[in-house]
């Protein structure tokens, strides 16, 4: 189910203006919108193909703070199948407002969507649906499956007439947003519908088969099933009554489509018709139909929050919605006792008992993780529910990206999920609980094993940010410094930072940039600490400059004067270690020249010259030694001079005494001589 509290402070829509070029073939008319193809994920514009000017094209351009499904683009580009809109090209483009956006150029349909939620149409007859929609769509989806991708956007408002003669129908684009993110609950398998829309993951063709069946039902009815109900009401009805009763109700479908609808809308994914089964049916075969069975209910209801629940999945959803109260039911053993008495087998009871109890290690991760484990024990094929959000392991990347962009209040839930290793426990549960080996992917993402370690790593290059970029190798950097520039390669960060400094924003390197460089550029922790500044050591600051200089050189990036000036300030303490004034002046002059050219490699060569620094140190040591010797010589000279002065004074006093005595004696004899007769 959709999470509440969506951030409504979205940035303005894209500014239109001049034409925008994608590659060397497509031109996007940014002043000509196509309202029928626009969605909450992307705006739509007229596009032209230089190789076929008369062909109809439409460009979907990701809205601000929305992320397209790039992995899907890579897998289906150029796929030419009548049943689905063809994706001609995709990539980042320079938009007239100065930002870079992701654009996808698709084959344009012949008209607007056939059936929107708030509209009704004349029901399409069964023969037309089988010949012009189901058969070509199944062929297209079979090719999707061969390429390892699902459509995940099959719904009535994404179905169009392929031609103006209305002879064929086709599915519309499927890459404007994360897989299944815009699917209403009526057109998603129940396992996906109960999940956070952005955390549903790519799913499997089994999910597409349900969506196809529900879409055909709507086209046959001429309206959306349960059109007036919100997702929560649709889910509740499907959980209690089953897919057929909830969606078809008393509607009697055409006999030609009855088997198809029964097969695709089966409640049990293991019994749902697969692509090969439907292909066999379209060729006239009669595959076995799923059994009409009632929803499996417990022998006695479970009382929780003054409500009675009769299925394990309903109880899991109720516990997830009230984790504080649910934790008490788990720890006290009430839930395990009920499961032991009421569920068909004791598997859930044993799993719940195994995680409860104050001394159980699984119970020490806190109440949210404890309740999440109980929910998985009750409903192992459902998503991981924790602290108000839910996601499947293969949907963690898009869900976490959406949290950073629009739902930052849900980040603690993802942090708790990964720290506790709930994603690995969910994957392990599938190995023992999944009856249909093709219904859900059990393959572990290469990064799943390391998510917990990264989540607990507080150093630059770790944390949830590292998890984000490891989970989705196509995700651009979400740092505020470059979020408007669609930076999806390490080297592209540098021009974005340089530009932000020039605009006066002066946005510093943050944890997003550190994690992005660590995941995509193999940056080491020492360099990342230097980038983050603060109390970074001299060695870390130089490592940071070395990393940036190598990126500039390896990606052949031009001058970065603003970033170079910032880096010069970053390594100024290193320059201050030089003692010779002439050397400092020379370094300052060379640094100014490197900054003016925006050459980080040259700047690095100037400040990271260990030989010059050592030579300067030796010269400074020699100067200090010489100074000390000169000082000592001066001190000795002063002592000699002082001694001579003392001797002169002493001799002067003696001479003065003698002279005075002699003068007195002479005066005496002179006076005596005058008085003698």
GROMACS .gro file of N, CA and C in nm, residues 234-334:
model
  303
  234UNK      N    1  -0.967  -0.144  -0.225
  234UNK     CA    2  -0.951  -0.252  -0.324
  234UNK      C    3  -0.874  -0.368  -0.263
  235UNK      N    4  -0.767  -0.338  -0.193
  235UNK     CA    5  -0.686  -0.443  -0.132
  235UNK      C    6  -0.767  -0.521  -0.028
  236UNK      N    7  -0.840  -0.449   0.056
  236UNK     CA    8  -0.919  -0.516   0.157
  236UNK      C    9  -1.023  -0.608   0.096
  237UNK      N   10  -1.088  -0.562  -0.010
  237UNK     CA   11  -1.188  -0.645  -0.077
  237UNK      C   12  -1.123  -0.769  -0.138
  238UNK      N   13  -1.010  -0.754  -0.201
  238UNK     CA   14  -0.942  -0.868  -0.263
  238UNK      C   15  -0.891  -0.966  -0.158
  239UNK      N   16  -0.846  -0.916  -0.044
  239UNK     CA   17  -0.798  -1.005   0.061
  239UNK      C   18  -0.910  -1.089   0.121
  240UNK      N   19  -1.026  -1.027   0.133
  240UNK     CA   20  -1.136  -1.098   0.198
  240UNK      C   21  -1.218  -1.183   0.102
  241UNK      N   22  -1.232  -1.139  -0.024
  241UNK     CA   23  -1.321  -1.209  -0.117
  241UNK      C   24  -1.247  -1.277  -0.231
  242UNK      N   25  -1.121  -1.242  -0.255
  242UNK     CA   26  -1.048  -1.297  -0.368
  242UNK      C   27  -1.055  -1.205  -0.489
  243UNK      N   28  -0.964  -1.226  -0.583
  243UNK     CA   29  -0.953  -1.138  -0.699
  243UNK      C   30  -1.080  -1.137  -0.784
  244UNK      N   31  -1.134  -1.256  -0.813
  244UNK     CA   32  -1.248  -1.263  -0.904
  244UNK      C   33  -1.370  -1.193  -0.846
  245UNK      N   34  -1.402  -1.224  -0.724
  245UNK     CA   35  -1.520  -1.165  -0.661
  245UNK      C   36  -1.503  -1.014  -0.647
  246UNK      N   37  -1.382  -0.969  -0.612
  246UNK     CA   38  -1.359  -0.826  -0.590
  246UNK      C   39  -1.363  -0.747  -0.720
  247UNK      N   40  -1.302  -0.800  -0.826
  247UNK     CA   41  -1.288  -0.723  -0.949
  247UNK      C   42  -1.402  -0.748  -1.048
  248UNK      N   43  -1.441  -0.871  -1.066
  248UNK     CA   44  -1.548  -0.902  -1.163
  248UNK      C   45  -1.685  -0.892  -1.099
  249UNK      N   46  -1.694  -0.936  -0.974
  249UNK     CA   47  -1.823  -0.930  -0.907
  249UNK      C   48  -1.929  -1.010  -0.980
  250UNK      N   49  -2.041  -0.946  -1.011
  250UNK     CA   50  -2.152  -1.012  -1.080
  250UNK      C   51  -2.142  -0.999  -1.232
  251UNK      N   52  -2.033  -0.941  -1.280
  251UNK     CA   53  -2.018  -0.925  -1.425
  251UNK      C   54  -1.990  -1.061  -1.490
  252UNK      N   55  -2.061  -1.086  -1.597
  252UNK     CA   56  -2.041  -1.210  -1.673
  252UNK      C   57  -1.959  -1.179  -1.797
  253UNK      N   58  -1.834  -1.220  -1.802
  253UNK     CA   59  -1.751  -1.190  -1.919
  253UNK      C   60  -1.794  -1.273  -2.039
  254UNK      N   61  -1.755  -1.233  -2.159
  254UNK     CA   62  -1.785  -1.313  -2.278
  254UNK      C   63  -1.727  -1.453  -2.263
  255UNK      N   64  -1.799  -1.553  -2.310
  255UNK     CA   65  -1.750  -1.692  -2.298
  255UNK      C   66  -1.610  -1.710  -2.356
  256UNK      N   67  -1.579  -1.637  -2.466
  256UNK     CA   68  -1.449  -1.653  -2.529
  256UNK      C   69  -1.334  -1.610  -2.437
  257UNK      N   70  -1.364  -1.522  -2.339
  257UNK     CA   71  -1.259  -1.470  -2.251
  257UNK      C   72  -1.264  -1.528  -2.111
  258UNK      N   73  -1.363  -1.613  -2.083
  258UNK     CA   74  -1.380  -1.660  -1.947
  258UNK      C   75  -1.257  -1.737  -1.898
  259UNK      N   76  -1.208  -1.830  -1.979
  259UNK     CA   77  -1.092  -1.908  -1.938
  259UNK      C   78  -0.969  -1.820  -1.917
  260UNK      N   79  -0.950  -1.727  -2.009
  260UNK     CA   80  -0.835  -1.636  -1.999
  260UNK      C   81  -0.841  -1.557  -1.868
  261UNK      N   82  -0.956  -1.502  -1.837
  261UNK     CA   83  -0.969  -1.422  -1.716
  261UNK      C   84  -0.953  -1.507  -1.590
  262UNK      N   85  -1.011  -1.626  -1.591
  262UNK     CA   86  -0.993  -1.716  -1.478
  262UNK      C   87  -0.845  -1.749  -1.458
  263UNK      N   88  -0.777  -1.775  -1.568
  263UNK     CA   89  -0.637  -1.815  -1.558
  263UNK      C   90  -0.546  -1.704  -1.513
  264UNK      N   91  -0.569  -1.582  -1.557
  264UNK     CA   92  -0.479  -1.472  -1.523
  264UNK      C   93  -0.511  -1.406  -1.390
  265UNK      N   94  -0.635  -1.417  -1.345
  265UNK     CA   95  -0.675  -1.353  -1.219
  265UNK      C   96  -0.672  -1.449  -1.101
  266UNK      N   97  -0.611  -1.563  -1.117
  266UNK     CA   98  -0.605  -1.661  -1.008
  266UNK      C   99  -0.540  -1.599  -0.885
  267UNK      N  100  -0.595  -1.631  -0.768
  267UNK     CA  101  -0.540  -1.577  -0.643
  267UNK      C  102  -0.402  -1.634  -0.613
  268UNK      N  103  -0.382  -1.760  -0.643
  268UNK     CA  104  -0.256  -1.827  -0.615
  268UNK      C  105  -0.160  -1.806  -0.732
  269UNK      N  106  -0.047  -1.738  -0.710
  269UNK     CA  107   0.048  -1.717  -0.821
  269UNK      C  108   0.094  -1.848  -0.885
  270UNK      N  109   0.096  -1.955  -0.806
  270UNK     CA  110   0.142  -2.082  -0.859
  270UNK      C  111   0.045  -2.138  -0.963
  271UNK      N  112  -0.082  -2.099  -0.956
  271UNK     CA  113  -0.182  -2.148  -1.050
  271UNK      C  114  -0.211  -2.049  -1.162
  272UNK      N  115  -0.158  -1.931  -1.152
  272UNK     CA  116  -0.185  -1.828  -1.252
  272UNK      C  117  -0.125  -1.868  -1.387
  273UNK      N  118  -0.197  -1.840  -1.492
  273UNK     CA  119  -0.148  -1.874  -1.625
  273UNK      C  120  -0.019  -1.798  -1.655
  274UNK      N  121   0.073  -1.867  -1.718
  274UNK     CA  122   0.201  -1.808  -1.756
  274UNK      C  123   0.195  -1.762  -1.901
  275UNK      N  124   0.300  -1.699  -1.946
  275UNK     CA  125   0.306  -1.655  -2.086
  275UNK      C  126   0.292  -1.771  -2.183
  276UNK      N  127   0.366  -1.881  -2.165
  276UNK     CA  128   0.348  -1.994  -2.258
  276UNK      C  129   0.206  -2.050  -2.255
  277UNK      N  130   0.144  -2.050  -2.137
  277UNK     CA  131   0.007  -2.102  -2.127
  277UNK      C  132  -0.090  -2.014  -2.206
  278UNK      N  133  -0.074  -1.882  -2.193
  278UNK     CA  134  -0.163  -1.791  -2.266
  278UNK      C  135  -0.137  -1.801  -2.415
  279UNK      N  136  -0.009  -1.813  -2.454
  279UNK     CA  137   0.022  -1.830  -2.597
  279UNK      C  138  -0.045  -1.955  -2.651
  280UNK      N  139  -0.045  -2.061  -2.574
  280UNK     CA  140  -0.113  -2.184  -2.614
  280UNK      C  141  -0.263  -2.161  -2.629
  281UNK      N  142  -0.318  -2.085  -2.535
  281UNK     CA  143  -0.462  -2.056  -2.540
  281UNK      C  144  -0.498  -1.973  -2.663
  282UNK      N  145  -0.416  -1.872  -2.697
  282UNK     CA  146  -0.445  -1.789  -2.814
  282UNK      C  147  -0.436  -1.869  -2.943
  283UNK      N  148  -0.363  -1.980  -2.939
  283UNK     CA  149  -0.353  -2.066  -3.058
  283UNK      C  150  -0.462  -2.173  -3.062
  284UNK      N  151  -0.558  -2.162  -2.971
  284UNK     CA  152  -0.671  -2.255  -2.973
  284UNK      C  153  -0.664  -2.366  -2.872
  285UNK      N  154  -0.561  -2.370  -2.789
  285UNK     CA  155  -0.549  -2.475  -2.689
  285UNK      C  156  -0.645  -2.453  -2.573
  286UNK      N  157  -0.656  -2.554  -2.488
  286UNK     CA  158  -0.745  -2.547  -2.371
  286UNK      C  159  -0.665  -2.582  -2.246
  287UNK      N  160  -0.584  -2.490  -2.197
  287UNK     CA  161  -0.506  -2.518  -2.076
  287UNK      C  162  -0.597  -2.543  -1.956
  288UNK      N  163  -0.543  -2.610  -1.858
  288UNK     CA  164  -0.618  -2.636  -1.736
  288UNK      C  165  -0.647  -2.506  -1.662
  289UNK      N  166  -0.766  -2.498  -1.606
  289UNK     CA  167  -0.807  -2.378  -1.535
  289UNK      C  168  -0.770  -2.388  -1.387
  290UNK      N  169  -0.740  -2.275  -1.324
  290UNK     CA  170  -0.719  -2.277  -1.179
  290UNK      C  171  -0.847  -2.317  -1.109
  291UNK      N  172  -0.832  -2.375  -0.993
  291UNK     CA  173  -0.950  -2.415  -0.916
  291UNK      C  174  -1.015  -2.292  -0.852
  292UNK      N  175  -1.146  -2.294  -0.847
  292UNK     CA  176  -1.217  -2.191  -0.772
  292UNK      C  177  -1.211  -2.232  -0.625
  293UNK      N  178  -1.128  -2.169  -0.549
  293UNK     CA  179  -1.116  -2.201  -0.408
  293UNK      C  180  -1.137  -2.076  -0.324
  294UNK      N  181  -1.191  -2.095  -0.208
  294UNK     CA  182  -1.210  -1.984  -0.117
  294UNK      C  183  -1.076  -1.944  -0.055
  295UNK      N  184  -1.069  -1.818  -0.015
  295UNK     CA  185  -0.949  -1.771   0.054
  295UNK      C  186  -0.930  -1.853   0.181
  296UNK      N  187  -0.811  -1.906   0.199
  296UNK     CA  188  -0.782  -1.987   0.317
  296UNK      C  189  -0.790  -1.900   0.442
  297UNK      N  190  -0.878  -1.940   0.535
  297UNK     CA  191  -0.897  -1.863   0.657
  297UNK      C  192  -0.860  -1.947   0.779
  298UNK      N  193  -0.823  -1.879   0.885
  298UNK     CA  194  -0.784  -1.947   1.008
  298UNK      C  195  -0.906  -2.011   1.074
  299UNK      N  196  -0.879  -2.111   1.157
  299UNK     CA  197  -0.987  -2.180   1.226
  299UNK      C  198  -1.057  -2.089   1.326
  300UNK      N  199  -0.986  -1.995   1.380
  300UNK     CA  200  -1.048  -1.896   1.468
  300UNK      C  201  -0.985  -1.760   1.439
  301UNK      N  202  -1.060  -1.651   1.451
  301UNK     CA  203  -1.006  -1.519   1.417
  301UNK      C  204  -0.904  -1.472   1.521
  302UNK      N  205  -0.824  -1.378   1.479
  302UNK     CA  206  -0.725  -1.317   1.569
  302UNK      C  207  -0.774  -1.177   1.604
  303UNK      N  208  -0.785  -1.149   1.734
  303UNK     CA  209  -0.832  -1.020   1.781
  303UNK      C  210  -0.714  -0.927   1.800
  304UNK      N  211  -0.717  -0.816   1.729
  304UNK     CA  212  -0.608  -0.718   1.739
  304UNK      C  213  -0.664  -0.579   1.717
  305UNK      N  214  -0.639  -0.490   1.812
  305UNK     CA  215  -0.687  -0.353   1.803
  305UNK      C  216  -0.839  -0.349   1.780
  306UNK      N  217  -0.910  -0.432   1.856
  306UNK     CA  218  -1.056  -0.437   1.853
  306UNK      C  219  -1.114  -0.481   1.719
  307UNK      N  220  -1.033  -0.550   1.638
  307UNK     CA  221  -1.082  -0.602   1.511
  307UNK      C  222  -1.046  -0.750   1.501
  308UNK      N  223  -1.129  -0.823   1.426
  308UNK     CA  224  -1.106  -0.965   1.406
  308UNK      C  225  -1.050  -0.989   1.266
  309UNK      N  226  -0.943  -1.067   1.258
  309UNK     CA  227  -0.879  -1.097   1.131
  309UNK      C  228  -0.877  -1.248   1.112
  310UNK      N  229  -0.901  -1.291   0.986
  310UNK     CA  230  -0.916  -1.434   0.963
  310UNK      C  231  -0.814  -1.493   0.866
  311UNK      N  232  -0.725  -1.411   0.808
  311UNK     CA  233  -0.620  -1.465   0.722
  311UNK      C  234  -0.484  -1.415   0.771
  312UNK      N  235  -0.382  -1.496   0.746
  312UNK     CA  236  -0.247  -1.460   0.792
  312UNK      C  237  -0.201  -1.330   0.728
  313UNK      N  238  -0.233  -1.307   0.601
  313UNK     CA  239  -0.188  -1.185   0.534
  313UNK      C  240  -0.256  -1.061   0.592
  314UNK      N  241  -0.386  -1.072   0.624
  314UNK     CA  242  -0.456  -0.959   0.686
  314UNK      C  243  -0.394  -0.926   0.822
  315UNK      N  244  -0.360  -1.029   0.896
  315UNK     CA  245  -0.298  -1.005   1.028
  315UNK      C  246  -0.163  -0.939   1.012
  316UNK      N  247  -0.085  -0.984   0.914
  316UNK     CA  248   0.046  -0.923   0.890
  316UNK      C  249   0.032  -0.774   0.859
  317UNK      N  250  -0.066  -0.739   0.776
  317UNK     CA  251  -0.087  -0.599   0.742
  317UNK      C  252  -0.132  -0.519   0.864
  318UNK      N  253  -0.217  -0.579   0.947
  318UNK     CA  254  -0.264  -0.510   1.068
  318UNK      C  255  -0.149  -0.488   1.166
  319UNK      N  256  -0.063  -0.589   1.182
  319UNK     CA  257   0.053  -0.574   1.270
  319UNK      C  258   0.146  -0.466   1.218
  320UNK      N  259   0.167  -0.464   1.087
  320UNK     CA  260   0.257  -0.365   1.028
  320UNK      C  261   0.204  -0.223   1.047
  321UNK      N  262   0.072  -0.208   1.049
  321UNK     CA  263   0.012  -0.075   1.064
  321UNK      C  264   0.017  -0.026   1.208
  322UNK      N  265   0.037  -0.116   1.305
  322UNK     CA  266   0.041  -0.079   1.447
  322UNK      C  267   0.159  -0.149   1.516
  323UNK      N  268   0.282  -0.113   1.479
  323UNK     CA  269   0.398  -0.188   1.529
  323UNK      C  270   0.414  -0.184   1.681
  324UNK      N  271   0.379  -0.075   1.746
  324UNK     CA  272   0.397  -0.067   1.891
  324UNK      C  273   0.312  -0.171   1.962
  325UNK      N  274   0.184  -0.181   1.923
  325UNK     CA  275   0.096  -0.280   1.984
  325UNK      C  276   0.131  -0.421   1.937
  326UNK      N  277   0.174  -0.432   1.811
  326UNK     CA  278   0.208  -0.563   1.756
  326UNK      C  279   0.326  -0.625   1.830
  327UNK      N  280   0.423  -0.543   1.869
  327UNK     CA  281   0.540  -0.597   1.939
  327UNK      C  282   0.500  -0.666   2.068
  328UNK      N  283   0.401  -0.610   2.139
  328UNK     CA  284   0.354  -0.673   2.261
  328UNK      C  285   0.293  -0.809   2.235
  329UNK      N  286   0.215  -0.820   2.125
  329UNK     CA  287   0.152  -0.948   2.092
  329UNK      C  288   0.256  -1.053   2.055
  330UNK      N  289   0.367  -1.009   1.994
  330UNK     CA  290   0.471  -1.104   1.956
  330UNK      C  291   0.551  -1.147   2.079
  331UNK      N  292   0.594  -1.051   2.160
  331UNK     CA  293   0.678  -1.082   2.275
  331UNK      C  294   0.604  -1.166   2.380
  332UNK      N  295   0.475  -1.141   2.394
  332UNK     CA  296   0.399  -1.214   2.496
  332UNK      C  297   0.367  -1.357   2.456
  333UNK      N  298   0.385  -1.390   2.330
  333UNK     CA  299   0.354  -1.524   2.283
  333UNK      C  300   0.211  -1.541   2.237
  334UNK      N  301   0.130  -1.435   2.247
  334UNK     CA  302  -0.011  -1.443   2.206
  334UNK      C  303  -0.022  -1.477   2.058
   0.00000   0.00000   0.00000
